[in-house]
Structure formats: C-alpha cells, structure tokens
Short mmCIF file of C-alpha atoms and ligand atoms in Angstrom, two decimals:
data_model
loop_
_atom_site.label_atom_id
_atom_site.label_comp_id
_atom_site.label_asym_id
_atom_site.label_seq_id
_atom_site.Cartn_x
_atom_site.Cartn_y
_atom_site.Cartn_z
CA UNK A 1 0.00 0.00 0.00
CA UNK A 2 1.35 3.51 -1.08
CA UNK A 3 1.11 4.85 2.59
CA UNK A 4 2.69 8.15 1.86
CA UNK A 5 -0.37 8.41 -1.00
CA UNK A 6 -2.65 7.46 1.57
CA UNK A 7 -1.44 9.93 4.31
CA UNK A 8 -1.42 12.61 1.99
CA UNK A 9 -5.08 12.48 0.89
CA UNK A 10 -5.94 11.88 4.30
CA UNK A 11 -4.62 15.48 5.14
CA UNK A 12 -5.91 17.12 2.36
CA UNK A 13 -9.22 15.60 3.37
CA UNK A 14 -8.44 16.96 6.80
CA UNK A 15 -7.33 20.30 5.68
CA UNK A 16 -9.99 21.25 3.23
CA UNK A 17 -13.19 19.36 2.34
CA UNK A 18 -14.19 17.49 5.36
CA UNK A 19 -12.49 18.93 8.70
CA UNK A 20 -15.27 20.97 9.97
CA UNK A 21 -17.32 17.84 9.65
CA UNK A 22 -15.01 15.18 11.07
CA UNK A 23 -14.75 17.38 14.01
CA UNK A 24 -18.30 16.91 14.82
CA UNK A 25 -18.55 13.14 14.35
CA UNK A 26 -17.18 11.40 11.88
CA UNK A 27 -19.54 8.23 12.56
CA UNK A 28 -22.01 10.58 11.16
CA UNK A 29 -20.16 11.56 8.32
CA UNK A 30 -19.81 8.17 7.16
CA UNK A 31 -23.62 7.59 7.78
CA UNK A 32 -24.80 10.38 5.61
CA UNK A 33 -22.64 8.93 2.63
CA UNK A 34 -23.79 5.63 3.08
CA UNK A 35 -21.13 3.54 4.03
CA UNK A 36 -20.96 3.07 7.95
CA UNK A 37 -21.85 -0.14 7.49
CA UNK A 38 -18.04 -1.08 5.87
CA UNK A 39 -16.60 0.26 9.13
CA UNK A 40 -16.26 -0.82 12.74
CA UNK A 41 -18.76 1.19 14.50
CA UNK A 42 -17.31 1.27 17.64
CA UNK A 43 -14.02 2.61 16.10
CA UNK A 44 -15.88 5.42 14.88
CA UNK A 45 -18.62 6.11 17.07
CA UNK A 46 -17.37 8.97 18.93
CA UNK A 47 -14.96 10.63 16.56
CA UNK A 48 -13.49 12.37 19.45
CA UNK A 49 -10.25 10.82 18.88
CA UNK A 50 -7.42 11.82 16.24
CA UNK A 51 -7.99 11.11 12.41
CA UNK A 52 -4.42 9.96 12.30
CA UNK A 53 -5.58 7.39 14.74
CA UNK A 54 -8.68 6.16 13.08
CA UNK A 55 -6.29 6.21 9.40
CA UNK A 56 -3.49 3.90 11.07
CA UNK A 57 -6.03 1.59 12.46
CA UNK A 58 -8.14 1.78 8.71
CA UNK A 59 -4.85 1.46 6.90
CA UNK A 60 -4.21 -1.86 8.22
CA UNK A 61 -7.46 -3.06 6.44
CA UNK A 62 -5.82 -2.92 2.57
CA UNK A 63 -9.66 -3.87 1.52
CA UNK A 64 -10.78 -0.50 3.06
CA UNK A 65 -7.63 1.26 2.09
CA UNK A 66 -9.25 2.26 -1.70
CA UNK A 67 -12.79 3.33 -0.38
CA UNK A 68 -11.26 5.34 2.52
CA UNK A 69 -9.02 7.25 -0.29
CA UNK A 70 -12.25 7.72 -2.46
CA UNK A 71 -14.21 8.97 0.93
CA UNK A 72 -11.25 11.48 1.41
CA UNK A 73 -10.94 12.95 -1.82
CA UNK A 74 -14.26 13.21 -2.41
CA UNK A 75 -14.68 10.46 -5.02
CA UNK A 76 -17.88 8.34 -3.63
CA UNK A 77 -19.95 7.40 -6.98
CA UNK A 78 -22.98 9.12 -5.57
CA UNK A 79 -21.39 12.44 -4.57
CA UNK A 80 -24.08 14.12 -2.86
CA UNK A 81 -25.90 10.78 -0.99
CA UNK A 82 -28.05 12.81 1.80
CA UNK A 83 -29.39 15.12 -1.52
CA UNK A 84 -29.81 11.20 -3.61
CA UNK A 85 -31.79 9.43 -0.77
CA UNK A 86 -33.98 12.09 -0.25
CA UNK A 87 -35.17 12.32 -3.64
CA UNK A 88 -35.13 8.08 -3.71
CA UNK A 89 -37.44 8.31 -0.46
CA UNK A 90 -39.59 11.05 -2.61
CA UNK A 91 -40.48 9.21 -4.69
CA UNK A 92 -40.87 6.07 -2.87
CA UNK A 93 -43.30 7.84 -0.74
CA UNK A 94 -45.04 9.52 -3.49
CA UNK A 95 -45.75 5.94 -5.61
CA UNK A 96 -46.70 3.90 -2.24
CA UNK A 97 -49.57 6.85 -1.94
CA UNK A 98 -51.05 5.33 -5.60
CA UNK A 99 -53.97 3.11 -4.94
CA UNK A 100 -53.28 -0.54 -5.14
CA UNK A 101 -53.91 -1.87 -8.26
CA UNK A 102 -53.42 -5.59 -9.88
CA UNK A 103 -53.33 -8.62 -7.45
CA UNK A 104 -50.58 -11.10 -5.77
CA UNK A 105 -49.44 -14.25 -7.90
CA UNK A 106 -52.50 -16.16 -7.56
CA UNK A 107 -50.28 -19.59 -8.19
CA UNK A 108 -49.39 -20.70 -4.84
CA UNK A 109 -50.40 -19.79 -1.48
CA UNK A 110 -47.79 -18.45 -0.08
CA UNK A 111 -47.32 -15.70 -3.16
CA UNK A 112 -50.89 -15.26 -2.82
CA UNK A 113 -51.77 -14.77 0.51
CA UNK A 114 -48.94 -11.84 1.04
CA UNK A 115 -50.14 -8.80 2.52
CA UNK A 116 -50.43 -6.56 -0.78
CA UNK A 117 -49.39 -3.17 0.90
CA UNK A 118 -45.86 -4.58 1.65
CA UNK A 119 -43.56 -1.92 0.20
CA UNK A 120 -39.89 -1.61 0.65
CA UNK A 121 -36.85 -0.48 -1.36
CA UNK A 122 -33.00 -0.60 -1.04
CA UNK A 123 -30.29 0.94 -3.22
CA UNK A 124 -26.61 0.02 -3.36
CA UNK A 125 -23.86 1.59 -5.15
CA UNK A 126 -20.79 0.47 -6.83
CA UNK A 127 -19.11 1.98 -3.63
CA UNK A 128 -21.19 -0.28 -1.47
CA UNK A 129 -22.91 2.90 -0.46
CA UNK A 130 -26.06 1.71 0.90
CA UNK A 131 -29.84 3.40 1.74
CA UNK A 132 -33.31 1.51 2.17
CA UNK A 133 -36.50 2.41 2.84
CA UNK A 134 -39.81 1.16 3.80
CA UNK A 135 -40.52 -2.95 3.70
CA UNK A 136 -36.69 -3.47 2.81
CA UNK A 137 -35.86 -6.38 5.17
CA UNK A 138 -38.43 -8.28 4.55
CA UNK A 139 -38.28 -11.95 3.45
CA UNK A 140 -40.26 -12.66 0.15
CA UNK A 141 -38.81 -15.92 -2.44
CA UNK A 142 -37.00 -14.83 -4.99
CA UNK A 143 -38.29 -16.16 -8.12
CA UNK A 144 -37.47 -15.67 -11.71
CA UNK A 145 -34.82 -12.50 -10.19
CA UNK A 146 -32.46 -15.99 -9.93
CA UNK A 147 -32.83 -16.29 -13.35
CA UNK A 148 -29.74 -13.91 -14.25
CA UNK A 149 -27.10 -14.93 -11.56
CA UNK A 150 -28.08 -19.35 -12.92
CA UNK A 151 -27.27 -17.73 -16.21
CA UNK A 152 -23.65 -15.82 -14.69
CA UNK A 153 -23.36 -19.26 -12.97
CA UNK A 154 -23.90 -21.77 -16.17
CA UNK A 155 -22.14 -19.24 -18.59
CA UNK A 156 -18.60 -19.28 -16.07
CA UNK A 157 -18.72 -22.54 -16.11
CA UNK A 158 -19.77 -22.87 -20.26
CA UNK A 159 -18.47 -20.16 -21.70
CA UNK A 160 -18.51 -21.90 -25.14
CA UNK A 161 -21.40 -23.63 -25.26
CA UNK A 162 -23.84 -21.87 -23.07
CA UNK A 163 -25.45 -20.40 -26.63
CA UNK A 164 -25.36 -23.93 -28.16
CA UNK A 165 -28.27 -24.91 -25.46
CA UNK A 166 -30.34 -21.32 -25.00
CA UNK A 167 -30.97 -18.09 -27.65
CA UNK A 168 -30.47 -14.75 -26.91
CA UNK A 169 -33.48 -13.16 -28.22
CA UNK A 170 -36.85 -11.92 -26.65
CA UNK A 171 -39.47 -14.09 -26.93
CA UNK A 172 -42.28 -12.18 -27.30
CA UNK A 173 -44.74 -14.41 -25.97
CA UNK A 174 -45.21 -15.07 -21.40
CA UNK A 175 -42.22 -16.65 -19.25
CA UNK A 176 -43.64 -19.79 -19.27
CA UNK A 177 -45.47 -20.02 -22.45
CA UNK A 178 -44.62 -23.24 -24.13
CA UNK A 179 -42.48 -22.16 -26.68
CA UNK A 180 -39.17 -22.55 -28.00
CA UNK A 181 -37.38 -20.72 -31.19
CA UNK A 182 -36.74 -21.87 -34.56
CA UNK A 183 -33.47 -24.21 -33.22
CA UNK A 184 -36.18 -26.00 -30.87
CA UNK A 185 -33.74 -23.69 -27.93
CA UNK A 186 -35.43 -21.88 -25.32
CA UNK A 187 -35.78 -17.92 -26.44
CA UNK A 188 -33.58 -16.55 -23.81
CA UNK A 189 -31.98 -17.75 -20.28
CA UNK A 190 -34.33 -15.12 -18.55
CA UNK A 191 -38.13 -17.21 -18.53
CA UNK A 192 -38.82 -20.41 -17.37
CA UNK A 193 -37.47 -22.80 -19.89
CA UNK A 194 -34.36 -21.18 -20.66
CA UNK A 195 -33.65 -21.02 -16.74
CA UNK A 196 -34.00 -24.44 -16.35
CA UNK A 197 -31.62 -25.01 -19.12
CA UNK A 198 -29.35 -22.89 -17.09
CA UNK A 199 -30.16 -25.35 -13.93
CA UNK A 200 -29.52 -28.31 -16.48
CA UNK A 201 -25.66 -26.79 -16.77
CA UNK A 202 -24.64 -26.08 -14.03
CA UNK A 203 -22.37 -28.29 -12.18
CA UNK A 204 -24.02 -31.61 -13.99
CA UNK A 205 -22.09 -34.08 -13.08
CA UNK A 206 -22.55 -33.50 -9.69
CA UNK A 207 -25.29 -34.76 -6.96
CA UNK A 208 -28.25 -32.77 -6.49
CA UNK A 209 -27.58 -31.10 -3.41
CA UNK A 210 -23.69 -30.57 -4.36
CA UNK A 211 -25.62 -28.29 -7.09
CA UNK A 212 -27.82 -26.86 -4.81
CA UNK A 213 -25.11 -26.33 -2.50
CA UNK A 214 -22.43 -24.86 -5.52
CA UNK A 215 -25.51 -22.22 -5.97
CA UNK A 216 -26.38 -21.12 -2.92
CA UNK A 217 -22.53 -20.49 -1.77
CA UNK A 218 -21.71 -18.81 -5.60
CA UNK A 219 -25.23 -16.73 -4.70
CA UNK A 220 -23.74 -15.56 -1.47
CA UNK A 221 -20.64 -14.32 -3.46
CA UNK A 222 -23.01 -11.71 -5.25
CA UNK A 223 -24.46 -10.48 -1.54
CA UNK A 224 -21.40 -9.77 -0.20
CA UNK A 225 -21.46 -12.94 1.99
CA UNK A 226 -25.12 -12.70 3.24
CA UNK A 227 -26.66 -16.31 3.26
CA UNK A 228 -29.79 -16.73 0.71
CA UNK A 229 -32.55 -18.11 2.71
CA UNK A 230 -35.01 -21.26 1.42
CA UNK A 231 -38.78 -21.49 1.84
CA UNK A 232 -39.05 -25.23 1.81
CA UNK A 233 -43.32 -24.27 1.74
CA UNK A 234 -42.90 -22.07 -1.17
CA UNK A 235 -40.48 -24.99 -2.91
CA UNK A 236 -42.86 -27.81 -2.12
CA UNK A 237 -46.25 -25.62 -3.58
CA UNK A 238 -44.01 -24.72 -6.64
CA UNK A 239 -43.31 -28.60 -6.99
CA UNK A 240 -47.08 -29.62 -6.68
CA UNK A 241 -48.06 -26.49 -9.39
CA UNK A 242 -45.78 -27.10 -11.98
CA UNK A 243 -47.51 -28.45 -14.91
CA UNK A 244 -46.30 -26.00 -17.48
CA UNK A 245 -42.68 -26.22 -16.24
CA UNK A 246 -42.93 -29.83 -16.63
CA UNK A 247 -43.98 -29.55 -19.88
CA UNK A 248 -41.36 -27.10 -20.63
CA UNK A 249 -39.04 -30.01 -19.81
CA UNK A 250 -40.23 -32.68 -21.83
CA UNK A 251 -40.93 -30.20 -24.51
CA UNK A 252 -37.16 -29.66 -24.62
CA UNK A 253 -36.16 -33.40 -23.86
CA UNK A 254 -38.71 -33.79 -26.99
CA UNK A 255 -36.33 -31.47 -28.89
CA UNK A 256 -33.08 -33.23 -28.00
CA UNK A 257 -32.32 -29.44 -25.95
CA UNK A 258 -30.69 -30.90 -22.97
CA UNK A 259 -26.65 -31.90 -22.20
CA UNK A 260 -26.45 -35.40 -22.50
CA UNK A 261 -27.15 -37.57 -19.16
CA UNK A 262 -29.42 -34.75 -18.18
CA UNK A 263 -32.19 -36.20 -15.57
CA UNK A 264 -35.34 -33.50 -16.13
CA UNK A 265 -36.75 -34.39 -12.62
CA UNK A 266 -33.27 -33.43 -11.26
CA UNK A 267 -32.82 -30.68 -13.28
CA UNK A 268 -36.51 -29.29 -12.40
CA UNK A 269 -35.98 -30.17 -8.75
CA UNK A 270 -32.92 -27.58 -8.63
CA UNK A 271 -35.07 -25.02 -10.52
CA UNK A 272 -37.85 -24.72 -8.07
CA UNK A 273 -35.33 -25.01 -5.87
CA UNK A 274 -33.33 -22.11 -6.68
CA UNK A 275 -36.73 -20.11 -7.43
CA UNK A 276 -37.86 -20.56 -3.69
CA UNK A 277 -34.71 -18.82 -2.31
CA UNK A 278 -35.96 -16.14 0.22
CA UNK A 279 -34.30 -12.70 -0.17
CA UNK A 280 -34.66 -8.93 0.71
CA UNK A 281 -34.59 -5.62 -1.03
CA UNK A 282 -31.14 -4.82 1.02
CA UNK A 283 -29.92 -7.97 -0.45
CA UNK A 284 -30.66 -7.78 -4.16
CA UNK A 285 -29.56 -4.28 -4.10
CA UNK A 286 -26.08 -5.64 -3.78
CA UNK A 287 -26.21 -8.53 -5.67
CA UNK A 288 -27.14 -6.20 -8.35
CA UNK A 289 -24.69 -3.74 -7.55
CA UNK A 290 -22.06 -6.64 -7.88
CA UNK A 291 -23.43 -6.71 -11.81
CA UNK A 292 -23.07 -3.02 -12.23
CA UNK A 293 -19.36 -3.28 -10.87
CA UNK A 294 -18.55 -5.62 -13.44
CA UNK A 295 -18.71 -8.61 -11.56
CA UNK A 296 -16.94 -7.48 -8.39
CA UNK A 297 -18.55 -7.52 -4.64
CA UNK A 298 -19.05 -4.29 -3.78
CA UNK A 299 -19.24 -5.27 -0.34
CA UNK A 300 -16.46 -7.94 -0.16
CA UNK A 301 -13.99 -6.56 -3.04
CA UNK A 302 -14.32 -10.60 -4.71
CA UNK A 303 -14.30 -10.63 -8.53
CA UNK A 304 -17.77 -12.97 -8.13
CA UNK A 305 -18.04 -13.38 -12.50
CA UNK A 306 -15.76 -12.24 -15.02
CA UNK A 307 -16.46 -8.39 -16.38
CA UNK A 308 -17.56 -10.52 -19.57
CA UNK A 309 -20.16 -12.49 -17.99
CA UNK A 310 -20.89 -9.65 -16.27
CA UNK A 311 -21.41 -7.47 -19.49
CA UNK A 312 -23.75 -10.47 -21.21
CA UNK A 313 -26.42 -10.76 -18.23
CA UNK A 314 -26.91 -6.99 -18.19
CA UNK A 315 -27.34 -7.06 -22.01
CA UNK A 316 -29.80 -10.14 -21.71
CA UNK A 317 -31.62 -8.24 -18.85
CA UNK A 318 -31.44 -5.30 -20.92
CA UNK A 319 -33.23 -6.78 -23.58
CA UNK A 320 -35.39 -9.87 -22.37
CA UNK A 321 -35.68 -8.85 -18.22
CA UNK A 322 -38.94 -7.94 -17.79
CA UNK A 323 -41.11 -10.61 -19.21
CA UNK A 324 -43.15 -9.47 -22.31
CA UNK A 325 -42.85 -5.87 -21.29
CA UNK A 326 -39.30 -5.90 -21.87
CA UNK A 327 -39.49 -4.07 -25.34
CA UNK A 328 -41.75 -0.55 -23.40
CA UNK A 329 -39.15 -1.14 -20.74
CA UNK A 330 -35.95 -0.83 -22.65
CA UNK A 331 -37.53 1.79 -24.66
CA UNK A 332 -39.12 4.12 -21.71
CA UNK A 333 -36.55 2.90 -18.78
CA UNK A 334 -33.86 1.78 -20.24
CA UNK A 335 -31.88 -0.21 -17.48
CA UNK A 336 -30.91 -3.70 -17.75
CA UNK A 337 -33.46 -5.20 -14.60
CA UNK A 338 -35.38 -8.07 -13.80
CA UNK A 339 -38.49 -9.20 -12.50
CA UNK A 340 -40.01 -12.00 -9.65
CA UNK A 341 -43.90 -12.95 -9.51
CA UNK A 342 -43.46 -11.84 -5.76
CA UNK A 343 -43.31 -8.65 -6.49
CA UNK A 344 -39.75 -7.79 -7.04
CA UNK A 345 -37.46 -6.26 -9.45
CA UNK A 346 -33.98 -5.09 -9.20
CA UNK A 347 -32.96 -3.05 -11.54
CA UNK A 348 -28.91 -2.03 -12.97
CA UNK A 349 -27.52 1.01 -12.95
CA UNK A 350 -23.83 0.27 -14.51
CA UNK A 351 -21.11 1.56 -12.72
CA UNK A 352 -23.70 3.52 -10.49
CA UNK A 353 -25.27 0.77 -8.43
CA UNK A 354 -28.99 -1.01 -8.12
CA UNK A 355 -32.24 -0.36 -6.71
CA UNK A 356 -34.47 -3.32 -5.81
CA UNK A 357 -37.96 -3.11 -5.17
CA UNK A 358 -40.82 -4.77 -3.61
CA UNK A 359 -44.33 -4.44 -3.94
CA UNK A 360 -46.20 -8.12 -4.32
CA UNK A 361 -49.07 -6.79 -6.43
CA UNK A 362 -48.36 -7.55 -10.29
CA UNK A 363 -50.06 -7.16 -13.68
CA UNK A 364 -51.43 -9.63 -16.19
CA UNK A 365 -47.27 -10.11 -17.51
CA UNK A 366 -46.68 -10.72 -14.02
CA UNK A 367 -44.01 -7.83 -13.09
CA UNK A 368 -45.07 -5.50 -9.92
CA UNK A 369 -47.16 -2.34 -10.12
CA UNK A 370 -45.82 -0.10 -7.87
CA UNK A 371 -42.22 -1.18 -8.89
CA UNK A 372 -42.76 -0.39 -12.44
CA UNK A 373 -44.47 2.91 -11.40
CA UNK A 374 -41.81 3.87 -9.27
CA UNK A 375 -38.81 3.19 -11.87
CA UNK A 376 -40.89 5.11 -14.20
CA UNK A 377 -40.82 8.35 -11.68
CA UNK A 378 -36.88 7.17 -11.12
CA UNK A 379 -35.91 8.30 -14.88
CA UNK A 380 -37.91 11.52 -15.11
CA UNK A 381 -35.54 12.33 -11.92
CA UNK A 382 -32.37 10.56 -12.80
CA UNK A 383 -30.45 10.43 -16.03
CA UNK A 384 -30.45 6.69 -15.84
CA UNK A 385 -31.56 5.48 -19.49
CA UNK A 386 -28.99 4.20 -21.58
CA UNK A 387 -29.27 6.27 -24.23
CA UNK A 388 -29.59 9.38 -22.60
N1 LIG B 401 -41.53 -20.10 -9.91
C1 LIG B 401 -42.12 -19.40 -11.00
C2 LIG B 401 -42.29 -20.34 -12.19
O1 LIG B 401 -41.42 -21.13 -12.43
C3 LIG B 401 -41.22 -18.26 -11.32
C4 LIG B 401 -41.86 -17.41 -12.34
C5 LIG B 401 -41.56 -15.98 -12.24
O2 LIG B 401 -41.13 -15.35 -11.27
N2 LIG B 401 -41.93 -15.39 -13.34
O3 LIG B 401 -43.29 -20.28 -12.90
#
C-alpha cells in the first residue's frame, strides 16, 4: 500500500473538504454517505479521537484502504448521498400513496396470501454505499430475479457452449409459455425454460444437493457474503403447481435441448429449488450492484463473475428482463433489470449501483405495479436510461 499516497489524501481531506465535519462526528459523516456499514462502529462512534488514529487503524485493512481514499478525496460514486436518498425516499413515498392496483401471484399460497401493501426499497452503489426504505428487510422468495445470476453461474462454467443450449433473443410471448425458437432452444436464459436449461448446466455431473449447494454459496458471493434463505413451503407448492414447467421439460427433452445424461426431474428439482430462495430488497440491491461493478462484490472486493459475464447478463436483462414488457421497458426505462412474480425487481444502474424493489401486487405479464411505477418516476428524476 502507497502509505505516503494514503497519508497525503488523508490530510488534504483533513485540511480542506471534510475537517469541519469530522470534528463533529465522523460516525455521522460516514452515515450520511452511506457507508458506515463497511466500518467498525465502535471505532468510529465517537470521533473524538485523532484522524491519524482512526487512518493507522483503517490502513491496516488494505480492503478499506481504496474506499477510505475515495471517501477522502471526495470520489464516492454518488457524490451528494443525503441530496440522492432524499429524492429516492420522494419518490418512494409519493408511488406507495397510488392506490393498489393488480393482485398477488394467484399460483401458490404463499405468493398469494402476502399482505399486498408490503412496500420496501434498497439501493446500493458500486461503492457499497447503501440506503433503504420502507418494507426493505423483509423476506419474500425470490423467483425468476435468480434467473440472471443461474445464467452468470452456467455461462462461467460454459463459456462456449452456453449459446449452443439457449438463444439470446426476446421471446415475445409469457415466461412460461410453451415455446421454443426456430433451433427448438429456449428464447432466452431469462423465462422459465431457458432457466431451467441454465439449472440443467450447471455443475451436472454433480449430486443434487452438491448443485444446490455450488448455488447457494456462488449466490452468497453476489451479496457480499449474506446467506440466501429457502422457503421449503414455497419450494414444495411450486413442486405440486408445476404443470407447465414440466412440460417445458419434456418439450425440450422432446427437442433433444438438454446436455447429455441430463435427468429432467433433477434438473426441475434444482429449478424450483433455486426459485424458492428467500431474499430482501437490502440484499438484491447488492447482488445487483455486484453486476453493475462488473462482476466485483461491492461489499467484499471478490471478482464474483468475469467483467464478460458480467457485461452479457446486463445485455440479456437489458433486452429480455422484464417478461413481455421488456421491449416498453428498454424503450421508456432503459436499465438492464429483472423481474419476480413476488413482487420484485432489481434493476442495474452500470457503474452507479442497483435499486431493488418490492411491492407483491403484479399485472397480467406478471411484473409489480408499484415497482414499475416507481422506476418510471426514477428516470424523469435521474439520467439513468442508456441512451440518454
Ligand atoms: N416459480 C415461478 C415459475 O417457475 C417463477 C416465475 C416468475 O417469477 N416469473 O413459474
């Protein structure tokens, strides 16, 4: 570590920007751009005590040494986070006012019985700067937002032949319409049978729960090391509904679609497995943040996918994300994101962050209500469409 670099931006930081602040408490500094969570609390709690102190204990940490440097100088991604948040919980508090519209995922019980005015939001960015409001730490199963990180997962591990097995286009009709393109290939990795294509690659020599158990610690990886939870009652209704995904299968199996030695109850198995995974808002926000930082934790500084893999699930988000709404969403949004029948959808912000969402009523496509109508109020704020 370049200590003298270090030192030096750690008195400029003293001398000019941040002084009058860091005199008055520099735990609340650190709140108000986002980030206490990265630190000790207790070392910073009552910043009483000398910077230099608080920079030899941080510069011990070579993980924190980078973010501290960007906090000194000034270099945060979201410059101006108190000024950000405030508009984020504007509009979140304007859209939760809307009447509820639409209905819960009428499918299973558990989806369906939710308490419909269950609203929260988190946002995380690149610099693991983190703010949530509302509903944001509440479980709900995660659904077809795993499609995208099977797809990271099967493409590391394929890199070749991922495309041999699944297209790349839109499909144009629902996520679990039985369809496949011209090839006899599922349309894309993002609806249901291209996602259990993914679950057919991934690790396929091994046992079931090796592959369960590969996922779940690779899924972890994206959260910064926070454990993905399993509804074993939402798996077991998903298991005891799932005509059409069955069909899916043997639809595929029909079409010679799978890797060879592929068992479709296996395969299937993992899928609903993976689909009854119990998250949070905070949670997704940094799993997606990890895809708008190219691959890389923002909370544990790992290199989860390759920048590559990276670049190709935002593009196949971009385009094919949002069920059959992904065309009006590219064109009016225009943020790679993706969308559970919970009620979720996390949307990428590259090399800004994510915002996930969660609001369990959907439409007739099946994406959420308010979550749509709140990343629709997002862009008239924010300069976030691509092609802006
Ligand atoms: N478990 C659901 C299914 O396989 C996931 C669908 C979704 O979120 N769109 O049908």
């Amino acid at each position: 570590m370049d200590m003298y670099k270090f030192q030096s931006c750690c008195s400029e930081f003293w001398t000019t920007t941040l002084e009058p602040k860091y005199n008055k408490n520099f735990y609340e500094y650190l709140t108000s751009v986002g980030l206490i969570h990265l630190f000790q609390k207790d070392l910073v709690q009552d910043v009483q005590y000398e910077l230099s102190e608080f920079v030899q204990q941080m510069s011990n940490n070579t993980e924190k040494h980078d973010l501290l440097v960007k906090i000194f100088t000034n270099k945060l991604v979201v410059q101006n986070f108190t000024e950000y948040t405030d508009n984020l919980s504007k509009i979140f508090n304007k859209i939760k006012e809307t009447p509820l519209k639409g209905s819960t995922a009428s499918y299973i019980p558990q989806l369906a019985n939710v308490d419909p005015n269950l609203f929260g939001m988190s946002f995380c960015s690149i610099d693991g700067q983190r703010f949530s409001i509302g509903d944001s730490t509440c479980k709900f199963s995660i659904q077809s937002c795993v499609k995208p990180l099977l797809y990271c997962l099967a493409l590391e591990e394929h890199p070749e032949e991922l495309h041999r097995f699944i297209g790349r286009e839109p499909s144009g009709v629902k996520f679990n319409s039985l369809s496949l393109n011209e090839q006899g290939q599922p349309h894309n990795p993002m609806i249901n049978a291209g996602a259990i294509m993914t679950c057919s690659l991934i690790k396929k020599e091994k046992a079931l729960y090796e592959r369960f158990d590969y996922i779940s610690r690779r899924l972890q990886e994206f959260s910064g090391g926070i454990e993905f939870g399993f509804n074993n009652s939402v798996y077991l209704s998903e298991k005891s509904t799932a005509d059409t995904n069955f069909a899916l299968a043997y639809i595929m199996r029909g079409a010679h679609g799978f890797p060879k030695g592929s068992d479709i109850n296996e395969v299937l198995d993992l899928y609903f497995q993976c689909c009854s995974m119990d998250v949070t808002t905070e949670m997704l926000s940094t799993v997606g943040a990890t895809l708008a930082n190219k691959g890389q934790s923002v909370v544990a500084g790992k290199q989860v996918i390759s920048n590559k893999t990276s670049r190709n699930c935002l593009s196949l988000m971009y385009s094919c994300g949002m069920y059959d709404y992904s065309g009006v969403w590219a064109f009016d949004i225009g943020i790679p994101a993706k969308s559970g029948v919970s009620g979720v959808i996390y949307a990428v912000i590259p090399n800004i962050g994510c915002i996930s969402i969660y609001s369990p009523n959907i439409d007739a496509l099946g994406n959420s209500i308010k979550g749509i109508e709140f990343f629709r109020e997002l862009v008239t704020e924010f300069d976030y469409h691509t092609f802006n």
